XYZ file of C-alpha atoms in Angstrom:
758
model
C 18.609 6.412 -32.834
C 15.004 7.217 -33.443
C 14.216 6.963 -29.335
C 17.171 9.184 -28.528
C 15.654 12.204 -30.944
C 12.172 11.568 -29.414
C 13.972 11.941 -25.587
C 15.970 14.803 -26.991
C 12.998 16.520 -28.604
C 10.741 16.030 -25.490
C 13.731 17.537 -23.390
C 13.827 20.825 -26.054
C 10.064 21.141 -25.600
C 10.581 21.994 -22.147
C 13.218 24.562 -22.831
C 12.918 26.477 -25.864
C 11.008 29.551 -25.672
C 10.425 29.561 -21.902
C 11.976 31.582 -19.541
C 15.439 30.424 -17.721
C 14.256 27.851 -15.232
C 15.027 27.931 -11.740
C 18.067 26.048 -10.434
C 17.379 22.654 -9.159
C 18.752 19.387 -8.320
C 19.150 16.872 -11.222
C 19.240 14.227 -8.667
C 15.597 15.276 -6.539
C 13.477 12.779 -7.631
C 10.872 15.112 -7.680
C 12.201 17.240 -10.243
C 11.741 17.148 -14.454
C 15.620 16.760 -14.745
C 15.424 13.560 -12.528
C 12.394 12.113 -14.554
C 14.282 12.882 -17.882
C 17.423 11.501 -16.696
C 16.014 8.477 -15.998
C 13.866 7.889 -19.355
C 17.515 8.682 -21.036
C 18.926 6.132 -19.253
C 16.384 3.767 -19.768
C 16.366 4.506 -23.785
C 20.130 4.636 -24.149
C 20.454 1.475 -21.693
C 23.019 3.564 -19.898
C 24.973 1.833 -16.956
C 27.491 4.793 -16.123
C 27.723 4.982 -12.371
C 24.586 7.508 -11.143
C 22.015 9.263 -9.064
C 19.102 7.690 -11.553
C 17.806 4.602 -11.543
C 19.458 1.253 -13.006
C 17.793 -1.090 -15.370
C 19.016 -4.766 -15.565
C 18.822 -4.880 -19.134
C 20.209 -8.368 -19.373
C 19.462 -11.272 -22.126
C 21.335 -14.297 -21.284
C 22.477 -15.957 -24.259
C 22.138 -20.061 -24.022
C 24.416 -22.800 -25.550
C 23.144 -25.239 -28.391
C 25.048 -27.629 -30.406
C 24.398 -27.064 -34.198
C 23.582 -30.815 -34.507
C 21.606 -33.838 -32.975
C 22.649 -34.449 -28.963
C 22.929 -32.676 -26.563
C 24.974 -29.234 -25.228
C 25.962 -28.233 -21.805
C 27.123 -25.897 -19.682
C 29.796 -27.916 -17.686
C 31.957 -24.905 -15.974
C 31.439 -21.403 -14.815
C 33.799 -18.509 -13.850
C 34.140 -14.745 -14.105
C 36.795 -11.786 -14.696
C 35.803 -7.992 -14.020
C 32.540 -7.915 -15.876
C 32.339 -10.639 -17.950
C 30.904 -14.128 -17.251
C 33.044 -17.312 -18.932
C 31.574 -20.358 -19.388
C 33.039 -23.933 -20.999
C 30.748 -26.994 -21.809
C 29.781 -28.922 -24.756
C 28.434 -26.549 -27.680
C 29.077 -25.163 -30.824
C 26.931 -22.335 -31.142
C 25.249 -19.500 -28.677
C 21.921 -17.684 -29.216
C 19.633 -15.687 -27.342
C 17.382 -18.285 -25.304
C 13.810 -17.389 -27.081
C 11.996 -20.609 -27.166
C 10.758 -21.870 -30.340
C 8.047 -18.904 -31.266
C 9.685 -15.684 -31.954
C 9.104 -12.237 -33.611
C 11.461 -11.944 -36.740
C 12.157 -8.503 -38.446
C 11.109 -9.284 -41.830
C 13.877 -7.289 -43.358
C 16.847 -9.178 -41.909
C 15.491 -12.206 -39.429
C 16.616 -10.737 -36.563
C 14.658 -11.195 -33.112
C 12.827 -8.442 -31.955
C 14.538 -6.914 -28.505
C 13.380 -8.759 -25.292
C 12.503 -5.654 -23.688
C 9.969 -4.510 -26.072
C 8.370 -7.828 -27.056
C 9.221 -10.444 -24.421
C 10.332 -13.703 -25.429
C 7.636 -16.048 -25.238
C 10.105 -18.510 -23.893
C 7.559 -21.554 -24.381
C 8.894 -24.965 -23.229
C 8.156 -27.524 -25.703
C 7.510 -27.514 -29.727
C 5.572 -25.544 -31.873
C 3.786 -27.250 -35.214
C 1.712 -24.838 -36.024
C 0.344 -20.880 -35.535
C -2.320 -18.926 -37.043
C -3.395 -15.250 -36.071
C -6.330 -14.457 -34.060
C -7.579 -11.441 -36.435
C -6.721 -9.170 -33.775
C -2.925 -9.082 -33.110
C -2.285 -12.062 -31.343
C -2.051 -15.676 -32.215
C -3.298 -19.102 -31.375
C 0.201 -21.752 -30.902
C -0.047 -25.246 -31.065
C 2.471 -28.223 -30.677
C 4.059 -30.127 -28.071
C 3.613 -27.465 -25.381
C 4.076 -27.384 -21.769
C 4.518 -24.162 -20.689
C 4.693 -20.177 -22.115
C 6.337 -17.362 -20.457
C 6.175 -19.559 -17.154
C 2.674 -20.304 -17.344
C 1.492 -23.918 -17.670
C -0.052 -24.499 -21.214
C -0.393 -28.179 -22.774
C -0.430 -28.476 -26.160
C -2.119 -24.705 -27.234
C -2.152 -21.569 -26.362
C -3.107 -18.072 -26.941
C -0.882 -14.834 -27.577
C -1.993 -11.773 -26.740
C -0.828 -8.382 -28.630
C 2.144 -7.075 -27.000
C 3.579 -10.763 -26.753
C 2.304 -11.705 -23.730
C 0.582 -15.091 -22.775
C -3.210 -14.540 -22.406
C -4.084 -15.776 -19.000
C -7.867 -16.076 -19.617
C -7.128 -18.726 -22.257
C -6.535 -21.759 -20.615
C -7.318 -25.109 -21.449
C -7.486 -28.412 -19.595
C -4.198 -30.028 -18.550
C -3.373 -33.246 -20.841
C 0.432 -34.120 -21.092
C 0.482 -36.074 -24.323
C -0.880 -33.749 -26.710
C 0.496 -32.593 -30.344
C -1.649 -29.817 -31.579
C -1.104 -29.746 -35.241
C -3.717 -27.848 -36.709
C -5.671 -24.720 -35.564
C -8.798 -23.422 -37.351
C -10.878 -20.298 -36.203
C -14.706 -20.186 -36.823
C -16.862 -17.727 -35.085
C -16.437 -17.883 -31.477
C -14.824 -20.790 -31.186
C -11.606 -22.987 -32.426
C -11.096 -26.192 -34.082
C -7.943 -28.125 -32.781
C -6.418 -31.184 -34.177
C -3.348 -33.412 -33.832
C -2.146 -36.239 -31.651
C -3.846 -36.704 -28.686
C -6.233 -39.334 -27.136
C -8.375 -37.596 -24.705
C -9.431 -34.289 -23.817
C -10.587 -33.325 -20.352
C -9.766 -37.140 -19.027
C -12.322 -37.918 -21.663
C -11.003 -40.860 -24.032
C -14.050 -40.292 -26.460
C -12.355 -36.743 -27.546
C -9.480 -37.233 -29.557
C -7.497 -36.148 -32.379
C -10.195 -33.289 -33.105
C -11.901 -31.179 -30.535
C -13.634 -27.625 -31.009
C -12.888 -25.220 -27.916
C -14.059 -21.703 -26.846
C -11.978 -19.298 -28.518
C -11.800 -17.026 -25.488
C -11.487 -19.574 -22.484
C -10.069 -22.388 -24.112
C -12.916 -24.620 -22.264
C -14.145 -27.600 -24.441
C -17.376 -27.451 -26.456
C -18.683 -30.986 -25.748
C -21.064 -31.029 -28.333
C -18.713 -31.617 -31.402
C -17.091 -35.153 -31.316
C -16.529 -36.472 -34.820
C -14.790 -39.728 -33.493
C -11.806 -40.179 -35.902
C -9.718 -42.631 -35.421
C -6.013 -41.355 -36.492
C -4.149 -38.389 -36.308
C -5.470 -34.907 -37.700
C -2.237 -32.767 -39.600
C -4.164 -30.002 -40.869
C -7.422 -28.045 -41.117
C -8.543 -25.648 -44.243
C -11.939 -23.731 -44.638
C -14.044 -21.954 -47.265
C -16.090 -20.655 -44.945
C -19.022 -23.047 -45.034
C -17.060 -26.190 -44.329
C -13.531 -27.487 -42.969
C -11.722 -29.715 -44.278
C -9.631 -32.676 -42.749
C -6.073 -33.838 -43.461
C -4.309 -36.538 -41.685
C -3.890 -40.362 -41.328
C -7.532 -41.169 -40.245
C -9.428 -44.276 -41.826
C -12.865 -43.135 -40.329
C -14.500 -39.917 -39.521
C -17.954 -39.895 -37.739
C -18.572 -43.445 -38.375
C -18.027 -42.964 -42.266
C -14.669 -44.641 -43.791
C -13.005 -41.974 -44.671
C -8.874 -42.018 -46.000
C -6.697 -39.321 -45.159
C -9.521 -36.683 -46.462
C -12.855 -35.442 -45.207
C -15.119 -32.527 -45.142
C -17.202 -31.143 -42.365
C -20.108 -29.022 -42.909
C -20.714 -26.354 -40.158
C -24.215 -25.794 -40.848
C -25.599 -29.518 -40.448
C -22.848 -29.906 -37.909
C -21.636 -33.743 -39.294
C -19.514 -34.792 -42.063
C -20.563 -34.194 -45.926
C -20.873 -37.861 -46.720
C -20.893 -36.999 -50.736
C -17.305 -35.871 -50.445
C -15.085 -38.764 -50.932
C -12.240 -38.469 -52.698
C -11.010 -42.046 -52.891
C -7.507 -41.957 -51.547
C -6.397 -45.493 -51.877
C -3.145 -45.113 -49.724
C -0.599 -43.303 -47.641
C -1.460 -39.753 -45.621
C -2.315 -36.115 -46.099
C 0.195 -33.846 -44.115
C -0.427 -30.335 -45.504
C -4.121 -28.880 -47.017
C -4.049 -25.356 -49.305
C -7.629 -24.226 -49.932
C -6.840 -22.423 -53.636
C -8.015 -21.775 -57.037
C -7.244 -23.102 -60.448
C -6.361 -21.166 -63.623
C -10.033 -20.273 -64.137
C -10.535 -19.411 -60.508
C -12.355 -22.220 -59.741
C -12.079 -23.170 -56.159
C -9.580 -26.340 -55.466
C -8.189 -28.227 -52.677
C -4.296 -29.107 -52.736
C -3.366 -31.852 -51.000
C -0.078 -33.354 -50.238
C 1.858 -36.130 -48.298
C 2.674 -39.800 -49.028
C -1.147 -40.028 -50.080
C -2.285 -41.743 -53.565
C -5.380 -41.486 -56.037
C -3.945 -43.297 -59.089
C -2.260 -41.796 -61.033
C -2.071 -39.356 -58.421
C 0.922 -39.616 -56.287
C 1.979 -37.669 -53.233
C 0.297 -34.454 -54.535
C -3.072 -34.090 -55.636
C -6.379 -31.639 -55.740
C -10.134 -32.047 -55.725
C -12.944 -29.945 -56.142
C -14.802 -28.783 -53.201
C -17.443 -31.956 -53.862
C -14.457 -34.167 -53.692
C -13.760 -35.233 -57.370
C -10.475 -35.038 -58.190
C -9.110 -32.533 -60.738
C -6.717 -32.908 -63.636
C -3.668 -31.425 -62.133
C -1.241 -34.127 -61.482
C 2.272 -32.764 -60.961
C 3.532 -36.440 -61.008
C 5.965 -36.350 -57.821
C 8.322 -39.244 -56.679
C 8.574 -39.105 -53.333
C 6.980 -37.047 -50.058
C 5.381 -34.059 -50.465
C 5.790 -31.828 -47.088
C 3.554 -28.439 -47.976
C 1.841 -26.541 -50.116
C 0.928 -23.328 -51.281
C 0.113 -20.835 -53.962
C 0.398 -17.595 -55.359
C -0.993 -16.272 -58.421
C -0.923 -19.241 -60.545
C 1.775 -21.194 -59.066
C 1.663 -23.930 -56.861
C 4.855 -24.281 -54.639
C 5.486 -27.701 -53.368
C 8.186 -28.611 -50.794
C 9.400 -31.892 -49.525
C 11.795 -34.605 -50.077
C 11.174 -35.424 -53.644
C 13.939 -35.756 -56.309
C 11.669 -35.757 -59.666
C 8.783 -33.531 -60.898
C 7.010 -34.670 -63.957
C 9.808 -36.911 -65.016
C 12.662 -34.578 -64.723
C 15.455 -34.337 -61.877
C 13.724 -32.035 -59.048
C 15.360 -31.533 -55.821
C 13.081 -30.609 -52.521
C 11.301 -27.362 -54.036
C 9.476 -27.057 -57.115
C 6.436 -24.413 -58.395
C 4.245 -26.167 -60.919
C 1.202 -24.743 -62.767
C -2.225 -24.761 -60.491
C -4.308 -25.902 -63.173
C -2.301 -29.071 -64.932
C 0.528 -29.726 -62.116
C 3.273 -28.756 -65.042
C 6.588 -27.383 -64.076
C 6.589 -23.788 -63.882
C 10.536 -23.527 -62.382
C 12.724 -26.055 -60.783
C 16.089 -24.272 -60.585
C 15.626 -23.246 -56.426
C 18.869 -25.236 -55.847
C 17.337 -25.825 -52.276
C 20.234 -28.446 -51.077
C 17.974 -30.497 -48.550
C 14.646 -31.603 -47.518
C 12.137 -28.819 -46.943
C 9.785 -28.995 -44.190
C 7.390 -26.264 -44.793
C 6.476 -23.618 -47.277
C 4.342 -20.398 -46.495
C 3.252 -17.436 -48.197
C 2.742 -14.145 -46.531
C 1.672 -11.423 -48.406
C 4.638 -10.701 -51.217
C 6.779 -13.526 -49.589
C 7.810 -17.103 -49.643
C 9.076 -18.338 -46.688
C 10.925 -22.391 -46.327
C 12.110 -24.021 -43.366
C 14.071 -27.494 -43.620
C 17.408 -29.266 -43.427
C 18.886 -27.033 -45.885
C 21.862 -24.812 -45.738
C 21.131 -22.600 -49.015
C 18.813 -21.584 -51.630
C 19.547 -20.185 -55.193
C 23.252 -20.656 -54.038
C 22.781 -18.309 -50.985
C 23.870 -19.315 -47.908
C 20.674 -19.839 -45.560
C 20.750 -22.062 -42.463
C 16.941 -24.232 -42.253
C 15.269 -20.861 -42.932
C 14.901 -18.607 -45.897
C 12.678 -16.120 -47.757
C 12.142 -15.417 -51.786
C 10.433 -12.375 -52.809
C 7.175 -13.054 -54.882
C 6.908 -12.729 -57.870
C 10.565 -12.044 -58.559
C 11.504 -15.429 -56.478
C 14.788 -13.765 -55.679
C 15.984 -14.803 -52.164
C 15.861 -11.806 -49.602
C 17.955 -10.716 -46.918
C 15.653 -12.276 -44.338
C 18.493 -14.696 -42.434
C 17.246 -15.630 -39.208
C 20.233 -18.639 -38.906
C 18.650 -21.371 -36.571
C 21.013 -23.345 -34.684
C 19.656 -26.795 -36.557
C 17.476 -28.494 -39.243
C 13.812 -28.588 -39.053
C 12.048 -31.465 -39.931
C 8.149 -32.173 -40.999
C 5.969 -30.460 -39.597
C 8.458 -27.410 -40.332
C 8.114 -23.975 -38.811
C 4.639 -21.765 -39.453
C 5.016 -18.212 -40.481
C 2.572 -15.655 -40.071
C 2.107 -12.074 -40.253
C 2.373 -9.978 -37.068
C 2.498 -6.533 -39.267
C 4.965 -3.533 -39.096
C 7.503 -5.610 -40.952
C 7.526 -8.668 -38.362
C 6.509 -12.197 -38.770
C 5.917 -14.707 -36.251
C 7.735 -18.177 -36.562
C 6.881 -21.034 -34.876
C 9.198 -24.124 -35.050
C 10.789 -26.959 -32.683
C 13.888 -24.752 -32.344
C 14.664 -22.926 -29.028
C 16.994 -20.191 -30.357
C 17.378 -18.081 -33.624
C 20.099 -15.487 -34.995
C 23.037 -17.841 -33.340
C 27.055 -17.082 -33.428
C 29.885 -20.186 -33.424
C 31.168 -20.236 -30.121
C 33.364 -23.586 -29.952
C 32.908 -25.064 -26.049
C 33.867 -22.042 -24.749
C 32.669 -18.107 -24.667
C 32.721 -15.023 -22.404
C 29.743 -13.358 -22.103
C 29.186 -9.755 -21.199
C 27.784 -9.800 -17.608
C 25.380 -6.499 -18.672
C 23.816 -7.710 -22.023
C 24.209 -11.464 -21.579
C 25.699 -11.486 -24.958
C 29.070 -13.504 -26.049
C 31.843 -11.111 -26.634
C 34.046 -11.398 -29.742
C 37.522 -12.787 -30.144
C 37.832 -15.588 -27.719
C 39.365 -18.887 -28.684
C 37.582 -22.237 -30.215
C 38.266 -25.493 -27.939
C 37.801 -28.837 -30.656
C 35.968 -30.655 -27.680
C 34.444 -30.392 -24.667
C 35.609 -28.125 -21.781
C 34.978 -29.806 -18.032
C 36.493 -27.321 -15.492
C 37.471 -23.567 -15.127
C 39.591 -22.229 -12.508
C 40.420 -18.646 -12.308
C 43.430 -17.284 -10.388
C 43.845 -13.913 -10.432
C 44.640 -13.077 -14.465
C 45.001 -16.336 -15.175
C 42.403 -18.931 -16.208
C 42.931 -22.728 -15.982
C 40.957 -24.549 -18.536
C 40.404 -28.415 -18.166
C 38.544 -31.014 -20.655
C 38.841 -33.235 -23.766
C 40.171 -30.710 -26.022
C 43.256 -31.473 -27.882
C 43.506 -28.438 -29.958
C 43.036 -24.529 -29.257
C 42.884 -21.936 -32.095
C 44.743 -25.085 -33.985
C 47.327 -25.411 -31.952
C 47.873 -28.881 -30.292
C 46.424 -28.528 -26.339
C 45.809 -31.774 -24.708
C 43.394 -31.692 -22.152
C 44.655 -28.346 -20.116
C 45.692 -24.703 -20.887
C 46.575 -21.788 -19.395
C 44.587 -18.392 -20.841
C 46.335 -15.099 -19.631
C 43.771 -12.498 -19.386
C 42.228 -10.041 -20.304
C 42.965 -11.223 -24.009
C 41.934 -14.752 -23.351
C 45.828 -15.311 -24.904
C 47.468 -18.880 -24.790
C 50.001 -19.077 -21.779
C 53.029 -20.746 -23.763
C 53.779 -22.175 -20.283
C 50.431 -24.299 -20.419
C 51.483 -27.977 -19.729
C 52.043 -30.604 -21.895
C 49.877 -33.656 -21.344
C 49.979 -37.233 -23.033
C 48.225 -40.111 -22.719
C 45.237 -41.585 -24.206
C 42.248 -39.433 -23.754
C 43.458 -36.219 -22.304
C 40.221 -35.541 -19.617
C 41.237 -32.955 -16.824
C 37.496 -32.892 -14.936
C 38.406 -30.842 -11.641
C 41.068 -28.418 -10.007
C 41.411 -26.735 -6.852
C 44.554 -24.225 -5.616
C 46.071 -22.787 -2.874
C 48.658 -19.966 -2.579
C 51.419 -21.882 -4.444
C 49.557 -24.653 -6.187
C 47.098 -25.747 -8.506
C 45.569 -29.559 -8.540
C 44.097 -31.257 -10.821
C 42.246 -35.056 -11.543
C 41.354 -36.503 -14.704
C 41.195 -39.252 -16.965
C 43.550 -41.065 -19.563
C 46.504 -38.684 -18.156
C 50.157 -40.858 -18.497
C 52.542 -37.710 -18.131
C 52.225 -33.960 -17.645
C 55.634 -32.592 -19.235
C 57.186 -35.621 -19.704
C 56.794 -36.891 -16.356
C 54.874 -40.012 -15.139
C 51.768 -38.538 -13.295
C 48.549 -40.775 -14.057
C 45.548 -39.136 -13.658
C 46.234 -36.560 -10.964
C 49.059 -33.710 -10.993
C 49.780 -30.355 -9.662
C 51.531 -27.535 -11.138
C 53.842 -24.513 -9.510
C 51.970 -21.576 -9.816
C 55.134 -19.469 -10.509
C 56.396 -20.680 -13.163
C 53.582 -23.694 -14.020
C 55.984 -26.444 -13.724
C 55.255 -30.046 -12.477
C 55.662 -30.652 -8.816
C 56.386 -33.829 -6.774
C 52.726 -34.483 -6.086
C 51.823 -37.576 -7.528
C 48.665 -40.300 -6.341
C 48.894 -42.143 -9.283
C 45.600 -43.160 -9.785
C 44.488 -46.313 -11.439
C 41.522 -44.706 -12.888
C 39.703 -41.701 -13.261
C 39.604 -38.953 -10.755
C 36.493 -36.726 -11.132
C 37.086 -34.187 -8.083
C 39.643 -32.915 -5.924
C 39.142 -30.914 -3.088
C 41.485 -28.903 -0.671
C 40.691 -28.990 2.979
C 43.669 -27.711 5.204
C 46.869 -30.008 4.253
C 44.857 -32.876 2.879
C 43.357 -33.245 -0.771
C 40.318 -35.481 -1.226
C 39.886 -37.198 -4.423
C 36.865 -38.938 -5.740
C 36.338 -40.730 -8.840
C 36.192 -44.000 -9.999
C 39.673 -45.115 -9.495
C 40.427 -48.587 -8.149
C 44.017 -47.827 -6.716
C 46.397 -44.981 -5.594
C 49.757 -45.102 -4.802
C 50.986 -48.022 -6.503
C 48.345 -50.304 -4.811
C 45.032 -52.158 -6.228
C 43.075 -51.311 -2.502
C 42.160 -48.008 -2.454
C 38.762 -47.142 -4.153
C 37.270 -44.218 -5.152
C 37.659 -41.938 -2.563
C 40.646 -40.874 -0.564
C 42.533 -38.163 1.109
C 46.200 -37.588 0.346
C 48.998 -34.986 1.565
C 49.270 -32.168 -0.422
C 53.100 -32.453 -0.822
C 53.770 -36.216 -2.454
C 50.120 -37.022 -2.753
C 50.413 -39.888 -0.364
C 47.042 -41.411 0.896
C 46.158 -40.589 4.474
C 43.792 -43.689 4.953
C 40.948 -41.201 5.207
C 37.947 -41.281 5.213
C 38.937 -44.896 5.541
C 41.745 -47.767 4.869
C 39.165 -50.304 3.612
C 35.279 -48.917 3.425
C 34.863 -47.402 0.286
C 31.785 -46.010 -1.775
C 30.732 -49.088 -4.111
C 30.607 -46.593 -7.378
C 31.954 -43.403 -8.597
C 32.179 -40.415 -6.596
C 31.485 -37.328 -8.777
C 31.498 -34.140 -7.259
C 32.369 -32.751 -3.278
C 32.077 -29.684 -1.124
C 33.245 -28.190 2.121
C 30.595 -26.844 4.703
C 32.543 -26.119 7.756
C 33.953 -29.091 9.146
C 32.039 -31.520 6.868
C 32.330 -32.327 3.141
C 29.318 -33.218 0.982
C 29.816 -35.944 -1.603
C 28.093 -36.889 -4.247
C 28.044 -39.529 -6.999
C 26.587 -42.809 -8.352
C 27.559 -44.795 -5.367
C 24.832 -46.337 -3.191
C 26.652 -47.263 -0.345
C 29.908 -46.470 1.807
C 29.808 -49.709 3.951
C 26.076 -48.934 4.976
C 22.933 -47.558 2.821
C 23.861 -44.339 1.113
C 21.790 -43.017 -2.154
C 24.055 -40.964 -4.340
C 24.909 -38.585 -1.095
C 27.119 -38.656 1.791
C 28.535 -36.323 4.420
C 32.027 -36.891 5.654
C 32.565 -35.323 9.330
C 36.105 -34.032 9.602
C 36.006 -33.564 13.368
C 34.401 -37.746 13.907
C 36.685 -38.554 10.855
C 33.299 -40.592 10.384
C 30.408 -40.683 7.858
C 27.147 -38.985 8.994
C 24.746 -41.915 9.237
C 21.981 -41.996 8.838
C 22.639 -39.604 5.860
C 20.460 -36.656 5.858
C 20.181 -36.139 2.148
C 19.675 -38.713 -0.518
C 18.272 -38.614 -4.076
C 16.893 -41.691 -6.529
C 19.253 -40.873 -9.066
C 23.294 -40.037 -9.946
C 24.400 -36.521 -8.367
C 26.549 -34.944 -10.897
C 27.520 -31.185 -8.990
C 27.666 -29.947 -5.724
C 28.815 -26.561 -4.296
C 28.528 -24.739 -1.197
C 27.721 -20.836 -0.297
C 28.774 -19.056 3.175
C 24.703 -19.048 3.704
C 24.851 -22.486 4.421
C 23.360 -23.532 1.233
C 24.387 -26.541 -0.645
C 23.400 -26.674 -4.576
C 23.092 -30.674 -5.792
C 22.468 -31.257 -9.277
C 22.380 -34.336 -11.358
C 20.003 -36.775 -12.611
C 17.540 -37.406 -10.277
C 13.414 -36.569 -9.990
C 13.503 -37.098 -5.858
C 15.378 -35.285 -3.137
C 15.154 -36.702 0.414
C 12.448 -38.494 -0.884
C 10.260 -35.466 -2.109
C 9.163 -36.119 -5.510
C 8.822 -33.756 -8.616
C 12.559 -32.285 -7.418
C 13.621 -32.460 -11.255
C 17.907 -32.502 -11.571
C 18.221 -29.720 -9.090
C 18.169 -28.485 -5.292
C 19.250 -26.813 -2.287
C 20.054 -28.096 1.374
C 20.609 -25.673 3.854
C 23.373 -27.037 6.346
C 22.432 -24.574 8.797
C 19.275 -25.348 9.085
C 19.338 -28.970 7.799
C 16.908 -28.420 5.531
C 15.671 -28.311 1.816
C 14.827 -24.861 0.668
C 11.316 -24.767 -1.418
C 13.490 -23.595 -4.525
C 12.304 -25.956 -7.027
C 13.666 -24.467 -10.896
C 12.397 -27.850 -12.273
C 14.710 -28.585 -14.843
C 14.334 -30.979 -17.334
C 17.947 -32.457 -17.207
C 20.907 -32.252 -15.075
C 22.595 -29.322 -13.281
C 26.367 -29.164 -13.317
C 27.781 -26.117 -12.691
C 27.204 -22.565 -11.066
C 28.819 -19.209 -9.848
C 27.951 -16.732 -7.851
C 28.315 -13.009 -9.102
C 26.808 -9.588 -7.968
C 24.152 -11.324 -6.276
C 23.259 -13.559 -8.928
C 23.554 -17.008 -9.305
C 24.501 -18.436 -12.719
C 23.659 -22.169 -13.337
C 24.425 -24.180 -16.160
C 24.007 -28.158 -17.523
C 22.115 -30.280 -19.756
C 18.930 -28.805 -18.955
C 16.764 -27.151 -21.745
C 14.179 -25.717 -19.784
C 14.184 -24.495 -16.408
C 11.173 -22.524 -14.271
C 8.597 -23.390 -17.003
C 10.707 -21.592 -19.501
C 12.857 -22.588 -22.220
C 17.014 -22.122 -21.640
C 20.115 -23.204 -23.395
C 21.556 -24.863 -20.298
C 22.606 -21.378 -18.782
C 20.106 -19.535 -16.304
C 20.562 -16.623 -13.702
C 19.165 -17.060 -10.733
C 18.115 -15.784 -7.289
C 17.747 -19.538 -5.815
C 14.436 -18.317 -4.255
C 12.138 -18.379 -7.453
C 8.914 -20.104 -6.559
């Protein structure tokens, strides 16, 4: 609304107090009216027909599980201005990547239009302010906003990756700690080389503007650094190391900036365990203290201890029975989060505040119902992350905030998709009511969608009021105002529906004439149709509407009754393709039409499902056929097979004119092909579990072959897992699958592409 008022004020300023303007054409690109109309159209996100420019505001959401395991988009269709997706997921959320800017008032992510998502490919473990409106972010990072960055990146003000800060390539880095000192930054974590030099490991010093290694600093640690703190004169190290700079130091050490060496007199004497977090604070008298937590021990101090700057242990002993993951201070209270169950001999779960001088319990009544991974004080707010779903009986999924000093749970509710384990999220003030949050979750502000979602094509966000499926969807097939849905599901909106149902559009209501499938697993995997019938194949299917139909059946489109078409598959059918008067079926079946001799790929007639001895009556793929697509007079098929009489590597081409396989094959991969589809321009989109296509390496999970030129496209999305589905709409290709990263960006199994990005 504020933006609209500003635009309106600009408009009024042009007209009030002025003589009547000359008549002008508002669609004249040289006129002020045209400029004003364009501004209004941009700010209000107007998409009505107009002579003014249109703007693409789509922010395509991804799919997520909400539990451990994978999520996927298995099938895509469309209806009017909606994109329909089916798959294996429980949640949808914006594909932000694992570092986000959130409003402190409510936890909502800042708009991608005004603060572009960082879309970090990898995981973020730590973040600090650069003091000038930007941030350094460390973790197991591979790319940021499409730019290769390994382990650490610098974000400039305005939510943009700093292209000047570009450290060397290193694929095995996990940056856990960052400390700025002058024109340098110290980087700690798990890495065993830098710039290819194995002498630089676990802790290095970089130029803070370029990311170049400063080789004069080399402490020679033997193990990981988890945290770094400073008192301006010295740097404190926390980790699992046992030697630093040639000195025996277990888990804690001190480095002097002035001398450039480890302070030998600083030796707290940790006897066992490791340090995971530090806080440089003070006791009740204002004396500086270094608070350290983990599973470390200096008897009788366990899991949490404090030392003076000279390394002498203080009298602070909170007596915690299990691991402490994080520590922060506010006033005279020390906040501790972890997976403990007793503090000072009393039952306390996961989170507690204790006195900063003795360690006596201050408050244990936070009712955090699961492990706390991280604790961070930012100004007058205490942020928590972890595995919990409520704090003080207030529902909060994995991240929460409390006001200080009142300790009331605030309205900050980012609603992440799943748990955060140690190292948990890091919270850094971004000013103006915004906090930057770094974690290893790749979405935020999620909403529930169970295996099915309908997305507004313009905004990219899911609409409300769509049905919930209890188990994954495998295939979507729209015919006019009907959407045929197939998969493993047994229940839809609380109604028993096994493997297949029909939704009536535009309201996605269940058609009462949907077929009744019985069997073992009710898994419908593929569909195709002609003007009068829809054909379907799958696995575990025994009867349809009471008629015996093993793993393949057809319905009349008029009344959805079961036809006589009955290939009778002995085993699973994975793919079905209609070619003129034939239906080609691929799968893992070992027999059809009551025989035990027709394996994995065969054409049948459209009326009864009788096998046609094509492509062959005796030569069959040696493993499953998963997918097929028609290109002119050729069928491209893919799967897990490696021979069809002679050598074929997961792909083959069957020529309908010659009624033979083309050999040698013009296409091959080094892994299973799960998905094929073709487009009028001759492009064949290939997806699966491979990393080489036609012998070209680094072709992960997806590629394009042009059947007209018989050449591979240079398009290489670099997906980190299989492509399983696609759909073309209004000049764009919607791609779905198992992938969580593509084009060096984070995506939740769903991305929009032009198929020409380099």
